[in-house]
Structures are given as structure tokens and as C-alpha cells.
JSON list of C-alpha atoms in Angstrom, two decimals:
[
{"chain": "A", "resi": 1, "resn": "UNK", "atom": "CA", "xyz": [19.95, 125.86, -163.49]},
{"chain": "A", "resi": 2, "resn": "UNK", "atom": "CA", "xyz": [21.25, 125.54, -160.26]},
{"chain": "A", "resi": 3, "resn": "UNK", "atom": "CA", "xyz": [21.98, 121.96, -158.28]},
{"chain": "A", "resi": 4, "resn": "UNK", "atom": "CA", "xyz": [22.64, 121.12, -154.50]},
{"chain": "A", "resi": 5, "resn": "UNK", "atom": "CA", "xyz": [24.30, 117.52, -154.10]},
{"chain": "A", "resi": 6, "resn": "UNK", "atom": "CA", "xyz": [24.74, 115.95, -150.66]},
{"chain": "A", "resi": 7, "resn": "UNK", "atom": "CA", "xyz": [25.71, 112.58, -149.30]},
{"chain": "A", "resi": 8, "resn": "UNK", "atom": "CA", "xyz": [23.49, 111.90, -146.34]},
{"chain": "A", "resi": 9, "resn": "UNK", "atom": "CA", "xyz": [24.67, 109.67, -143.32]},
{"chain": "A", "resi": 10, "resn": "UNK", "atom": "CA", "xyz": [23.15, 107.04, -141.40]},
{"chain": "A", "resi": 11, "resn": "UNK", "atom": "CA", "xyz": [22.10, 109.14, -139.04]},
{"chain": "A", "resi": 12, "resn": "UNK", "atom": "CA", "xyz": [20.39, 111.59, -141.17]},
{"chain": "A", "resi": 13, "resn": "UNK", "atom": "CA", "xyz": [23.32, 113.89, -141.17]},
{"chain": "A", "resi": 14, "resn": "UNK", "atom": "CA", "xyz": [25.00, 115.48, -144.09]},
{"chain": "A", "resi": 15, "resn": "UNK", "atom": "CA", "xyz": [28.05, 114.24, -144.50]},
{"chain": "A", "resi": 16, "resn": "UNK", "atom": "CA", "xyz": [29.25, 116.15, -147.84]},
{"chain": "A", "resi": 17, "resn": "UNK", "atom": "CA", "xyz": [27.09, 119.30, -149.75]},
{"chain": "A", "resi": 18, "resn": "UNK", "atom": "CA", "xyz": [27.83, 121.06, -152.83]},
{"chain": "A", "resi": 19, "resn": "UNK", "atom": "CA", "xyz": [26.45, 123.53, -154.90]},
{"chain": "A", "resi": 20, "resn": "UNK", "atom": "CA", "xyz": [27.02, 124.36, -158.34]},
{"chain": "A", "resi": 21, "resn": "UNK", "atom": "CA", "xyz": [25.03, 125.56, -161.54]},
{"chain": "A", "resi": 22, "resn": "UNK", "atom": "CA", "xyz": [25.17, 123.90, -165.01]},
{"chain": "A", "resi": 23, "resn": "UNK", "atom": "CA", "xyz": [27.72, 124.36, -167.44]},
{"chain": "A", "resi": 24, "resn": "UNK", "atom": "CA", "xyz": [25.84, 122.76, -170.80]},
{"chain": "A", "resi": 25, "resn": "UNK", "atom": "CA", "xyz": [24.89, 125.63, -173.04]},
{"chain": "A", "resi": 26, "resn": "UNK", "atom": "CA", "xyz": [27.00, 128.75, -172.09]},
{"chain": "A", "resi": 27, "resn": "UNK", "atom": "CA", "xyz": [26.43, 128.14, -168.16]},
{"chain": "A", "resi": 28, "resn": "UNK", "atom": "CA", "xyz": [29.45, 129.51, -166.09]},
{"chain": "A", "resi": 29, "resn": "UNK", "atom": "CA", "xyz": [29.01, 126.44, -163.17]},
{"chain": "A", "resi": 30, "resn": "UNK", "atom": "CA", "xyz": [28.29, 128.90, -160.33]},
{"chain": "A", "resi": 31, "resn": "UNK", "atom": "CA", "xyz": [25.04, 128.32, -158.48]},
{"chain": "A", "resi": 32, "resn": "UNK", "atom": "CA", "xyz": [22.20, 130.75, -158.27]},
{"chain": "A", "resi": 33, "resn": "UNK", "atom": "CA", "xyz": [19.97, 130.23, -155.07]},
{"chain": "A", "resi": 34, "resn": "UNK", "atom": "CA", "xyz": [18.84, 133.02, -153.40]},
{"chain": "A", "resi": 35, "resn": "UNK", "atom": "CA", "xyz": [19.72, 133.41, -150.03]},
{"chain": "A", "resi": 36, "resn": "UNK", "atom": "CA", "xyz": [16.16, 133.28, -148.57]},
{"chain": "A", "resi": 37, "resn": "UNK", "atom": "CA", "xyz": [15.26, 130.18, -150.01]},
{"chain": "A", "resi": 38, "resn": "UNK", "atom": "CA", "xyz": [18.97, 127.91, -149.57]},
{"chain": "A", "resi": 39, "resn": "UNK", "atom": "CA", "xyz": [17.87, 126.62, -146.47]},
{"chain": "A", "resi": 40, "resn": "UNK", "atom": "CA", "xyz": [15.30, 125.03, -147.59]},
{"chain": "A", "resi": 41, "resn": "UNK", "atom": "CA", "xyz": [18.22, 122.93, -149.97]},
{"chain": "A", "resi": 42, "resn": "UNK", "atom": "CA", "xyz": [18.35, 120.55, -146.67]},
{"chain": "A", "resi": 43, "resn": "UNK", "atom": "CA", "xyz": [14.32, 120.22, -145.98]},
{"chain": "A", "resi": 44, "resn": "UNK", "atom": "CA", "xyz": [14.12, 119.07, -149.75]},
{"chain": "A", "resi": 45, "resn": "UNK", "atom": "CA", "xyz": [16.61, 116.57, -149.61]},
{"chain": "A", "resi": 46, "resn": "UNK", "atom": "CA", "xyz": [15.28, 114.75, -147.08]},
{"chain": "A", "resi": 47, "resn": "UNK", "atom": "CA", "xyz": [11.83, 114.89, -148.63]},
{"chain": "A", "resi": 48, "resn": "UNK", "atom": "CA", "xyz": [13.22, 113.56, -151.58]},
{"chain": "A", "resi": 49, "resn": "UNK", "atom": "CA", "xyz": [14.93, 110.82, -149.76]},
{"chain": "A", "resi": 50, "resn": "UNK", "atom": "CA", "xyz": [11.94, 109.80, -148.18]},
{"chain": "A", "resi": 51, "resn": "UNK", "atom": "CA", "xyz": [10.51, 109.44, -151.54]},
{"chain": "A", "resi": 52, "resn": "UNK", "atom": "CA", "xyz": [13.25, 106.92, -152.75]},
{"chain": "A", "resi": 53, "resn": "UNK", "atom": "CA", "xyz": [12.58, 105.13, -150.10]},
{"chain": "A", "resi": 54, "resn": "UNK", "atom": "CA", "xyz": [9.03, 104.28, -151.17]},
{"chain": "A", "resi": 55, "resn": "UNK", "atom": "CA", "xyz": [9.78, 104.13, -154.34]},
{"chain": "A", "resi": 56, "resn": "UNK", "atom": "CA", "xyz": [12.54, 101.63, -153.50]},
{"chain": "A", "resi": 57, "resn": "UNK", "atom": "CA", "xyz": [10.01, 99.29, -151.85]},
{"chain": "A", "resi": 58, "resn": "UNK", "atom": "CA", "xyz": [7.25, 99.54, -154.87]},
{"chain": "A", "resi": 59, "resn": "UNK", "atom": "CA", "xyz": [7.37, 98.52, -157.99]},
{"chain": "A", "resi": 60, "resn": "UNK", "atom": "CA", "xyz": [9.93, 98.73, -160.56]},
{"chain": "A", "resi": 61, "resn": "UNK", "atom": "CA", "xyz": [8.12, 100.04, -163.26]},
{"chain": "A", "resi": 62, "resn": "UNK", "atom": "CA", "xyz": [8.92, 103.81, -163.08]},
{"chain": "A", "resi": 63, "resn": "UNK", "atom": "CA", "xyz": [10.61, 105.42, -166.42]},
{"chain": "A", "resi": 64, "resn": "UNK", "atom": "CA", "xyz": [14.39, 105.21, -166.45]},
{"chain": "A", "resi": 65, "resn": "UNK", "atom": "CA", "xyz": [16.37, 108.09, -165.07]},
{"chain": "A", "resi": 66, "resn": "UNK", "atom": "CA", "xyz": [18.59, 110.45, -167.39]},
{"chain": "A", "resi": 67, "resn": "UNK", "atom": "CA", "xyz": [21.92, 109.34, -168.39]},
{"chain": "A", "resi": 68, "resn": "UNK", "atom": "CA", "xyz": [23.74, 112.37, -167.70]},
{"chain": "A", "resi": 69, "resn": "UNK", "atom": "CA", "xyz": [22.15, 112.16, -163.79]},
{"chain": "A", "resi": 70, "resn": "UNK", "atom": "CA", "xyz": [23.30, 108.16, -164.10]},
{"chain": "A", "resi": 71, "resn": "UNK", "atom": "CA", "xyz": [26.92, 108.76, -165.27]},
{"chain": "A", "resi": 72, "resn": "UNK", "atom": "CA", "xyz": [27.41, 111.56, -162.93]},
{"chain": "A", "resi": 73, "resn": "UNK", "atom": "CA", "xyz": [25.97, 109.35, -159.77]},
{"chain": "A", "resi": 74, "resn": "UNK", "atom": "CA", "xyz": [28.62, 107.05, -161.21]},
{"chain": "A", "resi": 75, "resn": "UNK", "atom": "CA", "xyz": [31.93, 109.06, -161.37]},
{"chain": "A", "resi": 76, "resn": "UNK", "atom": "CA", "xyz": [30.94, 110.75, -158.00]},
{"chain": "A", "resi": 77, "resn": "UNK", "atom": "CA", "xyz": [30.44, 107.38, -156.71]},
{"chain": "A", "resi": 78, "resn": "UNK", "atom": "CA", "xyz": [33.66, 106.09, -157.55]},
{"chain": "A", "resi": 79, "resn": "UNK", "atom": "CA", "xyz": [35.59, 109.26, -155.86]},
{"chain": "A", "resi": 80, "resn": "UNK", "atom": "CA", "xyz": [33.39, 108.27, -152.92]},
{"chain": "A", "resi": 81, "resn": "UNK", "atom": "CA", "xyz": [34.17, 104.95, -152.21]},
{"chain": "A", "resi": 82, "resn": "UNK", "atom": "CA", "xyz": [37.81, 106.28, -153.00]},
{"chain": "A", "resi": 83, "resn": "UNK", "atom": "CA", "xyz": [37.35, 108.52, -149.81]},
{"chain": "A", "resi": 84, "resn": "UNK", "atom": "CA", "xyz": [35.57, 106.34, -147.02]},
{"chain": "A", "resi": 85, "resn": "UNK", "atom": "CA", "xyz": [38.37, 103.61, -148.05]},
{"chain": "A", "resi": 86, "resn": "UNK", "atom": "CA", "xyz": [40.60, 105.56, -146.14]},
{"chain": "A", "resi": 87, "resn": "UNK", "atom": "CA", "xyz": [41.50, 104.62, -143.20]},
{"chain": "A", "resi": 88, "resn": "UNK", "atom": "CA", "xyz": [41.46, 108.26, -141.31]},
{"chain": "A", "resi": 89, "resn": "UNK", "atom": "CA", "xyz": [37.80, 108.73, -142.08]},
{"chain": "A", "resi": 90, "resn": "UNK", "atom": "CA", "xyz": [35.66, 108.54, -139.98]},
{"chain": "A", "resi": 91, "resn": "UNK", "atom": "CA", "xyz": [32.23, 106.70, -140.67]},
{"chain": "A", "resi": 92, "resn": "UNK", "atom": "CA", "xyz": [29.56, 109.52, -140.50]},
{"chain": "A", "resi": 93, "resn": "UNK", "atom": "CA", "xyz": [31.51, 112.56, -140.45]},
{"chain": "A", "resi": 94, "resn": "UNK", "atom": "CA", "xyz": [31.73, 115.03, -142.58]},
{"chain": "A", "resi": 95, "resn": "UNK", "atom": "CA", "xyz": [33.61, 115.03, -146.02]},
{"chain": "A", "resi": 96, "resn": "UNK", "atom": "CA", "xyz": [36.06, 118.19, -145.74]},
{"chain": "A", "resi": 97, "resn": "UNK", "atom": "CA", "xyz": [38.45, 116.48, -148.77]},
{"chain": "A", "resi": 98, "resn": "UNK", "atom": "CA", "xyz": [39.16, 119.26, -151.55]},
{"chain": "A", "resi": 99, "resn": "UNK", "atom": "CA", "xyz": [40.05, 116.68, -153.77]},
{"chain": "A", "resi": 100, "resn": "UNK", "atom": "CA", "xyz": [36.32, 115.19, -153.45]},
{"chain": "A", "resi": 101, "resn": "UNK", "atom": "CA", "xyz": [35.14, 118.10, -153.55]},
{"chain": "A", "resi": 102, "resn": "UNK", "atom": "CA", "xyz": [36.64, 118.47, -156.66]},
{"chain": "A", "resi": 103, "resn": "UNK", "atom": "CA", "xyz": [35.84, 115.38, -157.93]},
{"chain": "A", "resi": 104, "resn": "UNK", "atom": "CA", "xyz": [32.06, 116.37, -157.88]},
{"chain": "A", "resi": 105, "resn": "UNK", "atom": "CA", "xyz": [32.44, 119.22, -159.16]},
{"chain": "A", "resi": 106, "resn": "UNK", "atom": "CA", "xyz": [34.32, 117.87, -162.07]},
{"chain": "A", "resi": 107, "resn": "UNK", "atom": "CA", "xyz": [32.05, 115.39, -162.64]},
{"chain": "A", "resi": 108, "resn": "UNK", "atom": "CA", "xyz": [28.90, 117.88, -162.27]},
{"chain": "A", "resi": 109, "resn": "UNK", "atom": "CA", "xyz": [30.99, 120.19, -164.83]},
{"chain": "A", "resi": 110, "resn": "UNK", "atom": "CA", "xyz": [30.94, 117.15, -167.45]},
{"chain": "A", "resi": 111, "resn": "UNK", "atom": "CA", "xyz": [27.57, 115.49, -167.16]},
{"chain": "A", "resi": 112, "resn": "UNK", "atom": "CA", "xyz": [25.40, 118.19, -165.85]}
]
């Protein structure tokens, strides 16, 4: 299975994007989107946003999300506050840091 994380700014922008595959039972990490349809990676995310958003304002009575997608949020959560705690970033631009960018991978490579 393949995965496409991003960190979206303020102003709609993507500030940091990744893509990797699954390494849980024999996968090699290395994502498999066809060019034709990557894209649409950006459209989705949005769309998806939009739907945390409502979701945000309903109710609270939606099942509980996976732990693996929980603990991962977590560690790549961490390494994020790590990097906009610096004081050479700038708010809103983009994330260029190998070392976050390794971070999520790592952390995709464990939980996903």
C-alpha cells in the first residue's frame, strides 16, 4: 500500500509531502503511485481536510482511529514541533529538513 503525508499551512499551502509505501508484511517502503494519477495526491488531501473539518464541528461519536495511524501522528508530531521551534524557520514555508524528512519516514517505517 502506498501513503502520501503532508503538513498543510495556514494558507492552504503544503508545507512538507512525503511518499512512502508500507513496510509491515514483506513491504520494501517505496511508494507505488502511478504517475497519471499522483497529482491528484494534493486534490485528495484537501478533500479530506475539508472533511475533518466537519467532522471536527459534529459530534464526537465516530469509531476511534487505528493505533498504528495514532502513534505515528504522534512521533511525527513530536519531530514537528522540534522543527518550527527553530528559530530560522519560517512560519508557512516549506519543510526542506532531511532530518524531518527522515523522521517521518522512520516513523512511517515503524507504525505503518
Amino acid at each position: 500500500m502506498s501513503y502520501y503525508f503532508t503538513i498543510i499551512g495556514t494558507r492552504d499551502n503544503p508545507l512538507f509531502e512525503h511518499e512512502f509505501g508500507t513496510s509491515k508484511a514483506g513491504g520494501d517502503g517505496i511508494a507505488r503511485f502511478r504517475d497519471e494519477a499522483r497529482h491528484m495526491n494534493q486534490f485528495i488531501v484537501h478533500s479530506s481536510l475539508d472533511i475533518v473539518e466537519e467532522v471536527q464541528w459534529g459530534n464526537n461519536g465516530l469509531a476511534q482511529t487505528e493505533e498504528a495511524v495514532r502513534q505515528f501522528m504522534t512521533d511525527v508530531y513530536e519531530a514537528w514541533i522540534k522543527c518550527i521551534m527553530n528559530p530560522f524557520y519560517v512560519v508557512n514555508a516549506p519543510v526542506t529538513s532531511p532530518v524531518f524528512r527522515g523522521r517521518v519516514a522512520a516513523a512511517a517505517k515503524k507504525y505503518l
